[in-house]
XYZ file of C-alpha atoms in Angstrom:
291
model
C 78.097 -209.159 35.077
C 81.029 -206.754 34.585
C 83.885 -207.831 32.342
C 87.227 -208.549 34.023
C 90.038 -206.235 33.031
C 91.788 -208.988 31.054
C 88.607 -209.939 29.147
C 87.767 -206.298 28.542
C 91.218 -205.404 27.246
C 91.112 -208.468 25.001
C 87.888 -207.106 23.466
C 89.211 -203.611 22.869
C 92.921 -204.182 22.334
C 92.481 -204.383 18.581
C 90.921 -200.944 18.666
C 93.956 -199.412 20.336
C 96.445 -199.983 17.533
C 95.895 -196.397 16.466
C 97.333 -195.155 19.765
C 101.066 -194.455 19.455
C 103.472 -196.122 21.874
C 104.504 -192.693 23.153
C 101.143 -192.360 24.885
C 102.561 -194.043 27.978
C 100.356 -197.122 27.720
C 103.118 -199.450 28.977
C 103.824 -197.267 31.985
C 100.122 -197.034 32.859
C 99.116 -200.558 31.839
C 98.225 -201.489 35.422
C 95.675 -198.668 35.404
C 94.051 -199.913 32.203
C 94.716 -196.941 29.888
C 92.742 -197.024 26.646
C 93.572 -193.721 24.975
C 95.397 -190.421 25.408
C 94.873 -186.924 24.085
C 97.646 -184.612 25.258
C 97.810 -185.041 29.026
C 94.292 -186.507 29.263
C 93.846 -190.271 29.575
C 90.853 -192.541 29.075
C 90.813 -195.600 31.342
C 89.141 -199.002 31.253
C 86.896 -198.076 34.184
C 85.574 -195.100 32.199
C 83.977 -197.361 29.590
C 83.285 -200.539 31.565
C 79.801 -199.285 32.661
C 78.792 -199.210 28.979
C 79.149 -202.979 28.654
C 77.018 -205.835 29.939
C 76.704 -209.607 29.578
C 73.992 -209.287 26.896
C 76.387 -207.708 24.392
C 78.427 -209.742 21.943
C 82.168 -209.129 21.696
C 81.605 -207.408 18.355
C 78.963 -205.085 19.813
C 81.179 -204.367 22.820
C 84.101 -203.523 20.545
C 81.898 -201.196 18.458
C 80.587 -199.403 21.537
C 84.102 -198.938 22.930
C 85.464 -197.773 19.586
C 82.703 -195.150 19.219
C 83.156 -193.996 22.793
C 86.935 -193.609 22.378
C 86.531 -191.652 19.135
C 83.872 -189.359 20.618
C 85.975 -188.812 23.720
C 89.061 -188.015 21.613
C 87.155 -185.594 19.369
C 85.772 -183.782 22.407
C 89.212 -183.507 24.029
C 90.812 -182.260 20.806
C 88.090 -179.662 20.263
C 88.400 -178.580 23.885
C 92.139 -178.097 23.491
C 91.654 -176.040 20.342
C 88.935 -173.986 22.000
C 91.256 -173.131 24.884
C 93.879 -171.999 22.385
C 91.634 -170.017 20.071
C 89.040 -168.451 22.386
C 89.866 -165.155 24.036
C 90.861 -164.999 27.697
C 87.694 -163.023 28.396
C 85.475 -165.666 26.792
C 87.271 -168.499 28.617
C 86.867 -166.680 31.923
C 83.165 -166.152 31.183
C 82.640 -169.850 30.435
C 84.607 -170.929 33.512
C 82.411 -168.701 35.658
C 79.272 -170.218 34.105
C 80.578 -173.742 34.728
C 81.386 -172.923 38.343
C 77.959 -171.335 38.878
C 76.214 -174.337 37.338
C 78.225 -176.745 39.479
C 77.423 -174.767 42.630
C 73.726 -174.669 41.663
C 73.632 -178.449 41.151
C 75.229 -179.165 44.523
C 73.236 -176.652 46.520
C 69.931 -177.498 44.831
C 70.358 -181.212 45.522
C 71.268 -180.590 49.162
C 68.549 -178.002 49.660
C 65.884 -180.163 48.010
C 66.809 -183.032 50.337
C 66.491 -180.782 53.390
C 63.196 -179.297 52.195
C 61.760 -182.725 51.388
C 62.756 -184.035 54.814
C 61.582 -180.982 56.718
C 58.276 -180.247 54.969
C 55.077 -181.764 56.326
C 53.243 -183.314 53.379
C 50.008 -183.908 55.304
C 47.153 -181.631 54.234
C 43.929 -181.957 56.193
C 40.434 -181.698 54.731
C 39.826 -178.479 56.666
C 43.020 -176.906 55.296
C 42.017 -177.927 51.813
C 38.498 -176.562 52.209
C 39.767 -173.258 53.659
C 42.224 -172.800 50.807
C 39.548 -173.661 48.243
C 37.110 -171.081 49.640
C 39.762 -168.364 49.410
C 41.045 -169.272 45.970
C 38.124 -170.905 44.152
C 37.518 -167.938 41.830
C 40.952 -168.695 40.362
C 39.850 -172.195 39.421
C 37.317 -171.797 36.631
C 36.495 -174.721 34.378
C 37.984 -174.800 30.894
C 35.611 -177.534 29.759
C 32.239 -178.946 30.775
C 32.363 -181.619 33.460
C 29.671 -184.122 34.405
C 28.730 -186.816 36.866
C 27.256 -189.794 35.045
C 26.631 -193.496 34.806
C 27.014 -195.251 31.469
C 27.065 -198.677 29.851
C 28.161 -199.849 26.424
C 26.113 -202.807 25.231
C 26.910 -205.189 22.369
C 24.883 -204.555 19.222
C 22.754 -207.711 19.660
C 22.020 -207.268 23.383
C 18.451 -208.476 24.030
C 17.295 -206.848 27.277
C 18.159 -203.205 26.613
C 14.910 -201.900 28.123
C 15.572 -203.482 31.526
C 19.171 -202.243 31.579
C 18.062 -198.708 30.663
C 15.461 -198.669 33.420
C 17.962 -199.920 36.009
C 20.611 -197.421 34.926
C 18.115 -194.562 35.353
C 16.709 -195.462 38.781
C 19.840 -197.165 40.137
C 18.238 -198.453 43.326
C 19.893 -201.148 45.419
C 17.911 -203.745 43.504
C 18.986 -202.181 40.201
C 22.659 -202.243 41.232
C 22.431 -205.929 42.096
C 20.831 -206.652 38.746
C 23.398 -204.658 36.742
C 26.293 -206.226 38.642
C 24.887 -209.683 37.944
C 25.022 -209.173 34.169
C 28.056 -206.854 34.029
C 30.118 -209.466 32.194
C 27.877 -208.874 29.192
C 28.718 -205.163 29.007
C 31.481 -203.936 26.708
C 32.187 -200.964 29.032
C 30.590 -199.438 32.090
C 30.971 -196.723 34.695
C 28.791 -196.790 37.811
C 30.898 -194.398 39.932
C 28.602 -191.390 39.648
C 30.258 -189.464 42.486
C 33.216 -188.432 40.312
C 33.339 -185.399 38.055
C 34.523 -186.295 34.554
C 35.622 -183.912 31.813
C 33.559 -183.826 28.639
C 36.624 -184.727 26.576
C 37.001 -187.972 28.501
C 33.286 -188.750 28.174
C 33.494 -188.178 24.420
C 36.456 -190.552 24.262
C 34.461 -193.256 26.070
C 31.273 -192.653 24.055
C 32.409 -192.057 20.450
C 28.981 -191.084 19.013
C 29.143 -188.125 21.390
C 31.191 -185.187 20.085
C 31.766 -181.455 20.504
C 28.978 -180.668 18.069
C 26.267 -182.568 19.961
C 27.474 -182.437 23.583
C 25.131 -179.512 24.337
C 22.233 -181.733 23.322
C 23.170 -184.737 25.440
C 25.310 -183.580 28.369
C 22.621 -181.932 30.460
C 21.607 -182.446 34.060
C 19.152 -185.307 34.745
C 19.231 -186.385 31.106
C 19.261 -189.987 29.895
C 20.389 -190.732 26.355
C 21.057 -193.617 23.993
C 23.596 -193.388 21.174
C 24.760 -196.038 18.742
C 27.653 -196.717 16.434
C 29.196 -199.751 14.725
C 30.750 -200.912 17.996
C 27.590 -200.977 20.079
C 24.886 -199.118 21.987
C 25.749 -196.508 24.620
C 23.366 -195.773 27.505
C 24.128 -192.865 29.825
C 22.454 -191.118 32.734
C 23.745 -187.583 33.438
C 23.327 -186.569 37.070
C 25.089 -183.205 37.380
C 26.780 -180.743 35.058
C 29.195 -177.822 35.437
C 29.831 -175.622 32.405
C 32.858 -173.770 31.102
C 33.820 -170.807 33.349
C 31.893 -172.229 36.314
C 33.909 -172.515 39.521
C 35.428 -175.990 39.598
C 34.075 -178.242 42.361
C 36.498 -178.935 45.192
C 36.625 -182.660 44.483
C 37.570 -181.988 40.853
C 40.518 -179.686 41.643
C 41.574 -181.353 44.900
C 44.791 -182.937 43.500
C 45.844 -179.570 42.065
C 45.082 -177.728 45.306
C 47.043 -180.255 47.354
C 50.071 -179.791 45.113
C 49.804 -175.997 45.278
C 49.625 -176.072 49.090
C 52.556 -178.460 49.285
C 54.648 -176.297 46.927
C 53.897 -173.219 49.039
C 55.007 -175.051 52.151
C 58.237 -176.059 50.433
C 58.930 -172.488 49.320
C 58.287 -171.165 52.809
C 60.531 -173.799 54.339
C 63.255 -173.006 51.787
C 63.110 -169.293 52.683
C 63.311 -170.141 56.373
C 66.223 -172.472 55.700
C 68.154 -169.754 53.847
C 67.675 -167.325 56.744
C 68.717 -169.916 59.334
C 71.861 -170.887 57.400
C 72.937 -167.252 57.069
C 72.174 -166.455 60.748
C 74.150 -169.487 61.895
C 77.121 -168.569 59.681
C 77.126 -165.000 61.023
C 76.947 -166.293 64.601
C 79.873 -168.678 63.995
C 81.776 -165.893 62.181
C 81.872 -167.960 58.976
C 80.101 -165.181 57.056
C 80.943 -161.494 57.127
C 80.022 -158.538 54.945
C 82.897 -156.087 54.817
C 82.333 -152.366 54.697
C 78.882 -152.669 56.261
C 78.174 -149.773 58.606
C 77.757 -150.748 62.251
C-alpha cells in the first residue's frame, strides 16, 4: 500500500518547517516538493518508495526526516566540491562518471544478448572430451572418498547386524537397513558420490585431520564413538591430495568453465558483428586511416 499524496504530506509536513518560504514550495505544491538546495528539489515521489503500510506515522516521519537531511548534506557538499575542486579534477571525475555510466548500460545490454544467444547445453561427450584435455589442471586439494555410513544411538542393540549389512550391502541388506532407518541418527547410503574429507569429518566428529590417514582408506570399515553416538562407516574408494580429480567430482566446475568460454566467444563475435554492421551502414568511421 503506497501512501496518498495528502496522507504522505500530512506525515512529513511537520518536518518541512525548516524549509524557507522562498524555496518555491507554494509554486510547486502540485508536484509535491519536500525540500530544496539551490536549484535542486526533492519531491514526494523520491521518498514514497521508502514507506510502506507496516510503518507507523512516527517511523515514517523519522525515515523521511533522515532521508531529507542526507539528501541536503549530499547536495550541499556537491555544490561546494564543484566550487572548490579544480577544473581539471572536475573534468576527470565527469569523464569517470560518463565511462561508468556507459559501462553499466553496455554491460547490461551485452549480457542480455550473450545470455540469449549462448547455448547452455553441454553434452556428456563434450564434458568428457574437455576433461581429458584439461584434467591435469584439476588436482585434488584434499582427500576425497566414496563411503557408506550410519550414526547409531548410544544404546542401539543390534549393532553387529547393522555393521554386517553396511559392509556387504546386498539387496537383502539394503532392505533390512531401510526397514530400520528410522532408528538411525544419520546415514548416507549413496556410495556413488565422491565426498571431501572435510565434509566426512564434519559428519563423523570423532574423525579428524590427525587420524584420517588411519581410517579413510580404500575397502576399510571402521567404528568410532563419541558422546552423541556410534559411527559405522565403509570406505569404498579413495583419492588423495594431488591426484587428478575424478570427472564426476569436478563436473559442475567443468560445466561452468565451458559455459563461460562459450559466453566469451559469443561476446567477441558480437563485438565484431556490431562493428562490421556499423561500418557497413556508415555509422562508424576511423578518420585518417590509410586506404
